CSV table of C-alpha atoms in Angstrom, one decimal:
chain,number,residue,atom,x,y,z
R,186,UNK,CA,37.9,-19.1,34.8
R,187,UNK,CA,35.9,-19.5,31.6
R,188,UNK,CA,34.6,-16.1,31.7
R,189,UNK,CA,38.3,-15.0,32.3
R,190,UNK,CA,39.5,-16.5,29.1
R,191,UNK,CA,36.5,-15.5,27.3
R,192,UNK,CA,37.0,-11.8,28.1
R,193,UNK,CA,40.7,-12.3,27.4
R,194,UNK,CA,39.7,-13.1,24.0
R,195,UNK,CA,37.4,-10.3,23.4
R,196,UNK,CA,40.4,-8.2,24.7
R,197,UNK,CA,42.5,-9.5,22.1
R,198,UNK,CA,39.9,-9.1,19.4
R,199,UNK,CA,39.4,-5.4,20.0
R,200,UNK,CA,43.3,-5.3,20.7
R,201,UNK,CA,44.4,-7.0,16.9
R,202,UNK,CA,41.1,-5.5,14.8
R,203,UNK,CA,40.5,-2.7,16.9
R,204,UNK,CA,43.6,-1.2,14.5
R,205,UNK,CA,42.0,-2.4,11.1
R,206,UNK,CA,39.6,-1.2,8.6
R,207,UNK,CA,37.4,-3.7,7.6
R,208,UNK,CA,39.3,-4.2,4.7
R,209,UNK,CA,42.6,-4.7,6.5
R,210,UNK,CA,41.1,-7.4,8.4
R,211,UNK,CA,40.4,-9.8,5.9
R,212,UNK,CA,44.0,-8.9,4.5
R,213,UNK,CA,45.5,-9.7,8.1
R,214,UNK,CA,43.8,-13.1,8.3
R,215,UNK,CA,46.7,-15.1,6.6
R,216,UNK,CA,49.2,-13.0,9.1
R,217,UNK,CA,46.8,-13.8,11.9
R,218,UNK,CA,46.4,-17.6,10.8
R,219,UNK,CA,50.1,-18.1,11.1
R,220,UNK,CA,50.5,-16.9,14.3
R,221,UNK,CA,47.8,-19.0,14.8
R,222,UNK,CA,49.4,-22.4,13.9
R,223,UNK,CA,52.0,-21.6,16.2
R,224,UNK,CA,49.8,-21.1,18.8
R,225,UNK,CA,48.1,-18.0,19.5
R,226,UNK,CA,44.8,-18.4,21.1
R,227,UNK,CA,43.9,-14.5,20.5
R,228,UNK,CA,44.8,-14.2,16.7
R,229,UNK,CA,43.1,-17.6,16.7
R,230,UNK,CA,39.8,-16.6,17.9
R,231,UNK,CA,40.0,-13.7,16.2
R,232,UNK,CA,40.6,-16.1,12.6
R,233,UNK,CA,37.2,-17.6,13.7
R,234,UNK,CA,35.4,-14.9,14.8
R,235,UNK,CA,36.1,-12.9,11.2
R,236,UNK,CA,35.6,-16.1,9.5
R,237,UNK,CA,32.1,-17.2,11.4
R,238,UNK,CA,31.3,-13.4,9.8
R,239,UNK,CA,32.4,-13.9,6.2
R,240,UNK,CA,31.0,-17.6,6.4
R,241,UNK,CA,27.1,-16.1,7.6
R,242,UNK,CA,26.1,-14.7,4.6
R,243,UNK,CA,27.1,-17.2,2.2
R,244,UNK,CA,25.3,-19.9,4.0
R,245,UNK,CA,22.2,-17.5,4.5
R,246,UNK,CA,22.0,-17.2,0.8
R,247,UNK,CA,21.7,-21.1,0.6
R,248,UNK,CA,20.0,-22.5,3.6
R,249,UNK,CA,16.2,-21.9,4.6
R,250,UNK,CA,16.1,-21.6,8.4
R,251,UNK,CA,18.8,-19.4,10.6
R,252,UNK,CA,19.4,-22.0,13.1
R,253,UNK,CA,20.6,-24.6,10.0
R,254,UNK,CA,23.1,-21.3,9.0
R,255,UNK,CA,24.2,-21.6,12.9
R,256,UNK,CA,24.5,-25.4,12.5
R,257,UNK,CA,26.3,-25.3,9.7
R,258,UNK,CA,28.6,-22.7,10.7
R,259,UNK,CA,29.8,-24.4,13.5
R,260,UNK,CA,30.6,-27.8,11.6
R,261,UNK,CA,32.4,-25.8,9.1
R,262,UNK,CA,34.5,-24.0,12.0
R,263,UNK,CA,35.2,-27.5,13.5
R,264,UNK,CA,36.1,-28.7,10.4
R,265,UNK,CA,38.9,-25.4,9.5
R,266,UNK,CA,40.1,-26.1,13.3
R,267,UNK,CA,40.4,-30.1,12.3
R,268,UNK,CA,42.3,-28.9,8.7
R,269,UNK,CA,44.2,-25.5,9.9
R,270,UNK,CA,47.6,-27.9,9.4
R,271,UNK,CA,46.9,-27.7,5.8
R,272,UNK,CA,47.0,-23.8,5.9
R,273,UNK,CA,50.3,-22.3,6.0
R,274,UNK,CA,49.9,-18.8,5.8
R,275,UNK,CA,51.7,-18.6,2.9
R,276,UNK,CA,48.9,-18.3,0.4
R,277,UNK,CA,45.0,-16.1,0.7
R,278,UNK,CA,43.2,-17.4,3.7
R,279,UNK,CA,39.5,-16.7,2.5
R,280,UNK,CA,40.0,-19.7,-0.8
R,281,UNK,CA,40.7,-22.4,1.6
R,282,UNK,CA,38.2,-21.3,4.2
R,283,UNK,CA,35.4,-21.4,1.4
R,284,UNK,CA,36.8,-24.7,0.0
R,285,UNK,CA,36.2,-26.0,3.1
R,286,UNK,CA,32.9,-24.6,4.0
R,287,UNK,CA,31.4,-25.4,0.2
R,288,UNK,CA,32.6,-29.2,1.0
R,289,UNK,CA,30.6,-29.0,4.2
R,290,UNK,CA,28.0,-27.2,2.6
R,291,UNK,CA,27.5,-29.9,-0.4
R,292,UNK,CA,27.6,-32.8,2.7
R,293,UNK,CA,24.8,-30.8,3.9
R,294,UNK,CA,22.6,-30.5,1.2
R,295,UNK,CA,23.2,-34.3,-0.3
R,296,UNK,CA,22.0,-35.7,3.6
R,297,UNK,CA,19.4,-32.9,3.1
R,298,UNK,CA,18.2,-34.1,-0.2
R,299,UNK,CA,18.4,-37.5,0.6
R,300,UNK,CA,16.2,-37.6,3.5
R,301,UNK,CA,13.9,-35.5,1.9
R,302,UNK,CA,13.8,-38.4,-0.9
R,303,UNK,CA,13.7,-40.8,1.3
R,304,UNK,CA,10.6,-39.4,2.7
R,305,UNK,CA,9.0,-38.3,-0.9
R,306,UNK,CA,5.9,-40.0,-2.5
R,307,UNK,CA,6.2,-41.3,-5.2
R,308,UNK,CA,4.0,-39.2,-8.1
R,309,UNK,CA,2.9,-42.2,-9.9
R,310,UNK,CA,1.8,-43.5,-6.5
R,311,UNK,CA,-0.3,-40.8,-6.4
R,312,UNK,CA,-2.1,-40.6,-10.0
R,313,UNK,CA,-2.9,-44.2,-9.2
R,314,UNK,CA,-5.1,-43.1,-6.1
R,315,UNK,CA,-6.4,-39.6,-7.9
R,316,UNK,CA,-7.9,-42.4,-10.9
R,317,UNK,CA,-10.1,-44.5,-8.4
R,318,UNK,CA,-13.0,-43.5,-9.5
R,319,UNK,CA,-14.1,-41.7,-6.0
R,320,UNK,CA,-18.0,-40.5,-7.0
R,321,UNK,CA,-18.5,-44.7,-7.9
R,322,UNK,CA,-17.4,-45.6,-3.9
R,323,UNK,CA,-19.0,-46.1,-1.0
R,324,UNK,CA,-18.2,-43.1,0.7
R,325,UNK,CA,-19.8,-39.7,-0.6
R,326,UNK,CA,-18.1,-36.4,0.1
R,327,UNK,CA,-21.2,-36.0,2.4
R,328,UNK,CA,-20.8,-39.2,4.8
R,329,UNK,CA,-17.5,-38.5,5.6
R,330,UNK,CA,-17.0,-34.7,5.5
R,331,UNK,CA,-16.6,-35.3,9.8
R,332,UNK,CA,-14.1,-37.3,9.4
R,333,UNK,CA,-12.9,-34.8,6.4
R,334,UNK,CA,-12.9,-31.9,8.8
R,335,UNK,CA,-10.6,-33.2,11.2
R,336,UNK,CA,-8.3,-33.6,8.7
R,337,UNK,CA,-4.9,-30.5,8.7
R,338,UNK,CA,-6.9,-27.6,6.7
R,339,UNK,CA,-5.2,-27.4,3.7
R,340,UNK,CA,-6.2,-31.0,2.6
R,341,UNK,CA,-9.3,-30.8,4.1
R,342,UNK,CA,-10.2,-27.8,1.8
R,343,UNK,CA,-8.7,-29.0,-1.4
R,344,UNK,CA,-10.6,-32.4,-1.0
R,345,UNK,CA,-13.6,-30.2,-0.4
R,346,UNK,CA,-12.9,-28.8,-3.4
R,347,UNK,CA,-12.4,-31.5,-5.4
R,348,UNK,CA,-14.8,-33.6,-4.5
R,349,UNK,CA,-17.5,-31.4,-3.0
R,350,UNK,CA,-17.2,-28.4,-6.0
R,351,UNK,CA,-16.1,-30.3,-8.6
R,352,UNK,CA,-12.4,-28.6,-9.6
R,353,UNK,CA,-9.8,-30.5,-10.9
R,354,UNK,CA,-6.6,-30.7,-8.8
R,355,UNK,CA,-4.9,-28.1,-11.7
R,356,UNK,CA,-7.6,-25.7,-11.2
R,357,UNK,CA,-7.9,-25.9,-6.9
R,358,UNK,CA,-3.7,-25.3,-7.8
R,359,UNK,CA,-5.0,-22.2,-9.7
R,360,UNK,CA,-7.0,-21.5,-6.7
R,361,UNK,CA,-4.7,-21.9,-4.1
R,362,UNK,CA,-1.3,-21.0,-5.4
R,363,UNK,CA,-0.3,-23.9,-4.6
R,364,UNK,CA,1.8,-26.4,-7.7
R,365,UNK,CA,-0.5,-29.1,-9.4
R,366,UNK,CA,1.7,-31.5,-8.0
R,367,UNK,CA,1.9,-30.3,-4.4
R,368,UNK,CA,-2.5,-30.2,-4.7
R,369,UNK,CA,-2.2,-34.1,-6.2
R,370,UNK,CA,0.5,-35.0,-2.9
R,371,UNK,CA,-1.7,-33.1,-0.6
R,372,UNK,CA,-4.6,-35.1,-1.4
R,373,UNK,CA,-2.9,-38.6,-1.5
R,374,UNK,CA,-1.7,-38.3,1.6
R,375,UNK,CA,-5.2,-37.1,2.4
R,376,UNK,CA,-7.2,-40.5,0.8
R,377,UNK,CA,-4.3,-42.2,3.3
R,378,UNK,CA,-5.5,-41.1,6.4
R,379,UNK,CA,-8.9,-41.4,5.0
R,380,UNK,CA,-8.4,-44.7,4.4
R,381,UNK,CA,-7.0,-45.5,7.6
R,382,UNK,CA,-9.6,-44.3,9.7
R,383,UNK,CA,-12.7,-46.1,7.1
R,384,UNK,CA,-11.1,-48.9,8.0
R,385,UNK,CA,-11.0,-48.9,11.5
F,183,UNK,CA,25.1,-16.4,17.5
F,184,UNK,CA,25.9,-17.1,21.0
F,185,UNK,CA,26.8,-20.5,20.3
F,186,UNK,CA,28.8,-19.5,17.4
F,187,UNK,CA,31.0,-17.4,20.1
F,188,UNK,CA,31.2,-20.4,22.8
F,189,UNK,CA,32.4,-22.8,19.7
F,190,UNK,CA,35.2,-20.2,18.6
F,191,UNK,CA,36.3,-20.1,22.8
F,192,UNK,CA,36.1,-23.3,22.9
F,193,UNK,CA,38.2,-23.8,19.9
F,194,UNK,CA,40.9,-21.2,20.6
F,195,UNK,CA,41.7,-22.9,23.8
F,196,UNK,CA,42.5,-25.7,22.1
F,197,UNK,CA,44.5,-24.3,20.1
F,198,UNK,CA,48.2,-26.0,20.3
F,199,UNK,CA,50.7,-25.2,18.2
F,200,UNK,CA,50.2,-27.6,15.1
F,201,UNK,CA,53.5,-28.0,12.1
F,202,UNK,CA,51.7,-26.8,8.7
F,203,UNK,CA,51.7,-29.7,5.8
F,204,UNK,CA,54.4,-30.0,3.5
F,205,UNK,CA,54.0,-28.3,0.1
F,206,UNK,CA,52.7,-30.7,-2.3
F,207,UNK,CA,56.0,-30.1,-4.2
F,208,UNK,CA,57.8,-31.5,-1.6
F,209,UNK,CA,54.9,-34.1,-0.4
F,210,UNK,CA,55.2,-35.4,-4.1
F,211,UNK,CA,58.6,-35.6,-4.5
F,212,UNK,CA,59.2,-37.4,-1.6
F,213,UNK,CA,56.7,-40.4,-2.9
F,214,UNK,CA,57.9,-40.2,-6.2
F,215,UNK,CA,61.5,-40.6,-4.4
F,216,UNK,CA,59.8,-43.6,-2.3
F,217,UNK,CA,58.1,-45.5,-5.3
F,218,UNK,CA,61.6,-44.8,-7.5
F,219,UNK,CA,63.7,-46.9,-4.6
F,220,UNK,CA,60.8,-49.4,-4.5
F,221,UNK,CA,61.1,-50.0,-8.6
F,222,UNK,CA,64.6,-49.5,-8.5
F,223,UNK,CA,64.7,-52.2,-5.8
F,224,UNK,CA,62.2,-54.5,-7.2
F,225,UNK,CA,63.6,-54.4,-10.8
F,226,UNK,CA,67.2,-55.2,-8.8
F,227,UNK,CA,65.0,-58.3,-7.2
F,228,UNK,CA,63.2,-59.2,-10.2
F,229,UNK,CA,65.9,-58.5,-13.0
F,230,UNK,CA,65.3,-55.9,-16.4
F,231,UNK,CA,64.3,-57.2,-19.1
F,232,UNK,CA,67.2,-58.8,-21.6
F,233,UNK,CA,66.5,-56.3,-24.4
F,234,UNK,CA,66.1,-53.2,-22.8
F,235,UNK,CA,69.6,-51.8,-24.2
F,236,UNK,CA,68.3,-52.5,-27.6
F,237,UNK,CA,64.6,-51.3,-26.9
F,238,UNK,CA,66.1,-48.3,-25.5
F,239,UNK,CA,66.7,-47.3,-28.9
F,240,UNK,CA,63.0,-47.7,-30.7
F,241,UNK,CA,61.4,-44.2,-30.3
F,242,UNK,CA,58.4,-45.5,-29.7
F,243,UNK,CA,59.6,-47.5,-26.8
F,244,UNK,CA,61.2,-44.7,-24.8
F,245,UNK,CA,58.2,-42.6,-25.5
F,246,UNK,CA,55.8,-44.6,-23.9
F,247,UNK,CA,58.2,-45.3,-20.7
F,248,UNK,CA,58.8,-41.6,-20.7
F,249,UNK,CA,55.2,-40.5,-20.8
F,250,UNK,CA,54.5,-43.2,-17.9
F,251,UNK,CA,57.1,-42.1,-15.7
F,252,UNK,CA,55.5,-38.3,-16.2
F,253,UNK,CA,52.4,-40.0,-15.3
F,254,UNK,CA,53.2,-41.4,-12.7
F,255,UNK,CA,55.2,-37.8,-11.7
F,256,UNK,CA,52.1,-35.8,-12.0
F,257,UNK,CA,49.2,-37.7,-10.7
F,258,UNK,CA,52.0,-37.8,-7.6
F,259,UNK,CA,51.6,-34.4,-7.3
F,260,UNK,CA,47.7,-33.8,-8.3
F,261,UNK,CA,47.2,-36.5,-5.7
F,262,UNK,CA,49.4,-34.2,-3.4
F,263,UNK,CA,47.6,-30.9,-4.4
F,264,UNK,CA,43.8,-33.1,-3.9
F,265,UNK,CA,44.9,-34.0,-0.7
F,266,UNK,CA,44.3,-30.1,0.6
F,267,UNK,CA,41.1,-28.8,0.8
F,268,UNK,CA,42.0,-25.3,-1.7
F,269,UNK,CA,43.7,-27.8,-3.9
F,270,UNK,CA,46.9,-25.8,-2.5
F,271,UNK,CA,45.7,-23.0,-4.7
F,272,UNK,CA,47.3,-25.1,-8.0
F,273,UNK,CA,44.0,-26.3,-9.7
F,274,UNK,CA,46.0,-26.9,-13.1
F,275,UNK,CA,48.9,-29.1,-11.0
F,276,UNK,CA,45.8,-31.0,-10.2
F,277,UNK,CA,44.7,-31.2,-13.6
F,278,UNK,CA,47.8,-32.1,-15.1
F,279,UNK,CA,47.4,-35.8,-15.3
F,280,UNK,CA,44.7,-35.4,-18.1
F,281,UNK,CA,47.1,-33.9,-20.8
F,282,UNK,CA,49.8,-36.4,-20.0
F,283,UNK,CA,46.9,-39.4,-20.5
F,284,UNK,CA,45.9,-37.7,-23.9
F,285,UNK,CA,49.4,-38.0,-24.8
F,286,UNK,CA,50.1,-41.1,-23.5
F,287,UNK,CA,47.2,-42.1,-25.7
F,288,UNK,CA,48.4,-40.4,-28.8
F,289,UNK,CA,52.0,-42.4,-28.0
F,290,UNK,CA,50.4,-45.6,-27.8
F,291,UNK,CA,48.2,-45.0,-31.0
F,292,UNK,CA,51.5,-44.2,-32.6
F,293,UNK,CA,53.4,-47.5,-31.5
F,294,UNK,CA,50.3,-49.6,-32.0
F,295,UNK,CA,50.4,-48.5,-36.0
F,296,UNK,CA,54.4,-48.7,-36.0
F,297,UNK,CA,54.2,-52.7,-34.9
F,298,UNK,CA,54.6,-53.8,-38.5
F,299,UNK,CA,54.1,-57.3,-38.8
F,300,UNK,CA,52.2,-57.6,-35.4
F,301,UNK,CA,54.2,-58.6,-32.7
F,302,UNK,CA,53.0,-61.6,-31.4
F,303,UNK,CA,50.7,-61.9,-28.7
F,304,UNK,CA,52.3,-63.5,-25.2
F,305,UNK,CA,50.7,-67.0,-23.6
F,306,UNK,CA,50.0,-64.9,-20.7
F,307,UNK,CA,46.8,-62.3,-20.3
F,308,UNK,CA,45.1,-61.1,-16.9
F,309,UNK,CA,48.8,-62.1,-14.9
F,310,UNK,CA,50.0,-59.0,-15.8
F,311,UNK,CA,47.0,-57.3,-15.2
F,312,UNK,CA,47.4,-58.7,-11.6
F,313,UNK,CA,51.1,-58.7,-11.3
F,314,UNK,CA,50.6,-54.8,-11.9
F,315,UNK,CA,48.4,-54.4,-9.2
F,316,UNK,CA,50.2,-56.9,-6.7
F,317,UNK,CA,53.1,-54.6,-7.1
F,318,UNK,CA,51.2,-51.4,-6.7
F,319,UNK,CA,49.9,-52.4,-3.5
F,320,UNK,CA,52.5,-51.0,-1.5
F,321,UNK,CA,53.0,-47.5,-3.3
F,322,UNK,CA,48.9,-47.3,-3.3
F,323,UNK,CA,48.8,-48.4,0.8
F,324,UNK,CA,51.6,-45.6,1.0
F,325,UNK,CA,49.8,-43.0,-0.7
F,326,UNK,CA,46.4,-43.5,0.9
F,327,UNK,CA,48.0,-43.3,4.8
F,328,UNK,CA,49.9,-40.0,3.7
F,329,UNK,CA,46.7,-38.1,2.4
F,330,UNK,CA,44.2,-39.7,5.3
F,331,UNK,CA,46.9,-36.9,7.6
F,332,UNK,CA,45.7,-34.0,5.6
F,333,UNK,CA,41.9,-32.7,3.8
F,334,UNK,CA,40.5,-33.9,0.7
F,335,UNK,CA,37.7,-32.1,-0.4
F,336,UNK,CA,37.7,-34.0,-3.6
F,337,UNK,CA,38.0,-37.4,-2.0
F,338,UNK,CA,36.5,-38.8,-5.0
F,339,UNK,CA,38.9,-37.5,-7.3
F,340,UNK,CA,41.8,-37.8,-5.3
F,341,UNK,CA,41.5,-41.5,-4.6
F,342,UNK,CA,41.4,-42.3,-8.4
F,343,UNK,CA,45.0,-40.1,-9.0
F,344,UNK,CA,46.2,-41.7,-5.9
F,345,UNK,CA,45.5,-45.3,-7.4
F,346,UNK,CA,46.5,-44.5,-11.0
F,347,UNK,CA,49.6,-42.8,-9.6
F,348,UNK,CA,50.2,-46.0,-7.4
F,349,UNK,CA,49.1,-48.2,-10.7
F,350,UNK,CA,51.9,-46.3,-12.9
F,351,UNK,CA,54.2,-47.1,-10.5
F,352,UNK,CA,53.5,-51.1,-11.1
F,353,UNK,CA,53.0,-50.4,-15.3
F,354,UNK,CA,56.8,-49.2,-15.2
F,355,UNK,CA,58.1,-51.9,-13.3
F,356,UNK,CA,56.3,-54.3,-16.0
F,357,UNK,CA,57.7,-52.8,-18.7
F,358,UNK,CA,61.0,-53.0,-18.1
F,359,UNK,CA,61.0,-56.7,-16.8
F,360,UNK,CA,59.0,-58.1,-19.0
F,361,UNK,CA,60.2,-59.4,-22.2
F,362,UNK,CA,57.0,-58.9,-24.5
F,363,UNK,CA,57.0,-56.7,-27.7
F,364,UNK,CA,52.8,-57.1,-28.5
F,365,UNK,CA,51.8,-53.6,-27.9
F,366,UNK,CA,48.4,-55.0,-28.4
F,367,UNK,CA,48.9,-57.1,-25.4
F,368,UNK,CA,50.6,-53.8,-23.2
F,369,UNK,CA,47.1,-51.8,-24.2
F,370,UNK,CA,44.7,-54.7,-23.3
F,371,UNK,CA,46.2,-56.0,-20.0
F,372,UNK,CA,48.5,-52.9,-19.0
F,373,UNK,CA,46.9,-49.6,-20.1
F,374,UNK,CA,43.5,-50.6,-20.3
F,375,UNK,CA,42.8,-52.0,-16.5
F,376,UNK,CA,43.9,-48.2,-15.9
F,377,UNK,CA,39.7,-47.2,-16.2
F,378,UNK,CA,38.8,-49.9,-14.0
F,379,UNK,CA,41.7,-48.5,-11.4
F,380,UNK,CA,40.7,-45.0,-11.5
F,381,UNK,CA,37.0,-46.2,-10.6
F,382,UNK,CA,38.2,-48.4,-7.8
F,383,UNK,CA,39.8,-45.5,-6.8
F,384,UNK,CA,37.1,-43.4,-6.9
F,385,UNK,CA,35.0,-45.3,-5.0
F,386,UNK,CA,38.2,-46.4,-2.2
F,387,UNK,CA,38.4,-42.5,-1.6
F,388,UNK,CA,35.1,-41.8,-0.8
F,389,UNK,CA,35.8,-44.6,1.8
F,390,UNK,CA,39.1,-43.8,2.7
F,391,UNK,CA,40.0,-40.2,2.5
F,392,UNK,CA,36.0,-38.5,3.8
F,393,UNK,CA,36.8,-36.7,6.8
């Protein structure tokens, strides 16, 4: 039965834009969204179809990963088939579609931004931890570089080279490509698991 | 992509027939006609004020009750216009409060320097302040249940008109009951509390109208 209806609306798609230019199918979706509203499952399909592809792009130019795009996409073509009583045909589709999806879009990147805060360090935090005087401790470079190398890479080899070679964390950014404030984050969170395993 | 083409199936088969909103026009004017029956109704109930023949003739007077009512008109329909995701395609209907509140500020400027001696000041303060509100309660209940049917993506925005619209509403009933001639008084307890609404309402709609 499902595959029924789902070829049925493949027909229809071929059927209504089978006809149009590309053009005229972005012209026909306020004609196809009112025959829509009154309850046409084919011009329907077809609204979303056209609108998942005019959608794609503008989220692609926004968000990172594909499968976010896809997420996305979907919320924002729930959310026009929750709204599509406040479309009346009468006025251009593609403004309330967009109005929609930036709404969705700006949802998404304040929960996006806020977890990423949530889960930030604190820089200050971390200037704290690059003052302690590290050559004065207990630990030399040397005694610990075992516990060093099982560290991810990318800390492990900018603590080698700040503490082993002597750079500074602007110069291993130099080095690295990497921003003076990513090398000063990496190696916080580096000390941290240091510390956790000296302590054991 | 796949999923993508399950969703719109999925979707179009539930698609039912659905009745498009109202135009805002017509949303508006139907809760302007609401809130006029209410004040009409509660000014019947509560009684005009004695003067009002005789205040009907300072200029200053019907300026100020004529730029509130067209406050009170067009936040109803910016509130009705927020309530749709493409503000209905009528940004400036939307924006249209904020000229009438530079006027109504300009009015009030202009009556505050025409109160020559002062007016004075009422025993009363923060009652009116609160008798305002008390009355707006219904308009602003009203208004909130009527957008929560349709799609704010300003929800923020449109829960401040919505409250100032519902707050005009209860600053016209007050000033025709009341017998008070301090304008001093009308800016501090009736005008003024305006601000605080439209935060309150800013913060009620991201509560009430987020969907």
């Amino acid at each position: 039965m499902y595959w029924l209806i789902r070829a049925d609306l493949k027909k229809g798609y071929n059927e209504i834009f089978g006809k149009f230019s590309l053009t005229d199918k972005t012209e026909n979706l306020e004609a196809l969204m009112k025959l829509s509203l009154n309850g046409d499952q084919r011009a329907y399909a077809v609204v979303l179809q056209e609108t998942a592809r005019l959608l794609r792009p503008f989220l692609a130019r926004r968000l990172n990963s594909v499968s976010e795009v896809d997420d996305l996409l979907q919320e924002i073509l729930i959310s026009i088939h929750k709204a599509r009583h406040t479309y009346d045909g009468e006025r251009p589709y593609k403004p309330w579609a967009y109005a929609i999806a930036k709404f969705r879009l700006q949802d998404h990147l304040r929960a996006h931004y806020a977890d990423h805060l949530h889960h930030a360090v604190e820089l200050s935090e971390v200037e704290n931890d690059l003052q302690v005087p590290v050559t004065k401790s207990d630990f030399t470079y040397e005694s610990i570089s075992g516990e060093i190398e099982k560290l991810p890479p990318k800390q492990a080899a900018i603590l080698q080279m700040m503490h082993q070679e002597g750079y500074t964390a602007k110069e291993v950014a130099e080095k690295i490509g990497m921003k003076e404030s990513a090398v000063k984050v990496a190696a916080h969170r580096a000390y941290k698991i240091l510390r956790k395993i000296l302590e054991r | 992509m796949a999923n993508i083409d399950e969703l719109v199936e999925s979707l179009a088969r539930d698609a039912a027939p659905v009745k498009p909103a109202p135009h805002p026009l017509m949303l508006s004017l139907g809760w302007v006609a609401g809130a006029a029956a209410y004040l009409v109704v509660s000014l019947w109930l509560s009684g005009l004020r004695p003067d009002l023949m005789q205040k009907l003739h300072e200029p200053w007077f019907v300026a100020e009750l004529a730029s509130l009512a067209l406050i009170f008109i067009a936040t109803s329909l910016s509130a009705a216009v927020l309530a749709f995701p493409d503000l209905h395609q009528m940004r400036k209907a939307a924006l249209a409060p904020a000229g009438l509140f530079a006027l109504f500020v300009v009015i009030l400027f202009f009556a505050w320097r025409a109160d020559v001696p002062p007016a004075p000041l009422p025993m009363h303060s923060f009652e009116c302040t609160a008798s305002i509100a008390l009355f707006s309660l219904l308009p602003a209940v009203w208004t909130f249940l009527a957008m929560r049917r349709f799609a704010s993506t300003h929800y923020r925005w449109a829960g401040s008109v919505a409250l100032l619209s519902a707050f005009s509403v209860g600053a016209l009933w007050l000033l025709l009951h009341e017998l008070n001639d301090s304008i001093i008084h009308v800016i501090q307890w009736h005008y003024l509390p305006m601000l605080g609404i439209s935060l309150a309402g800013w913060w009620l709609g991201k509560r009430l109208l987020k969907w």
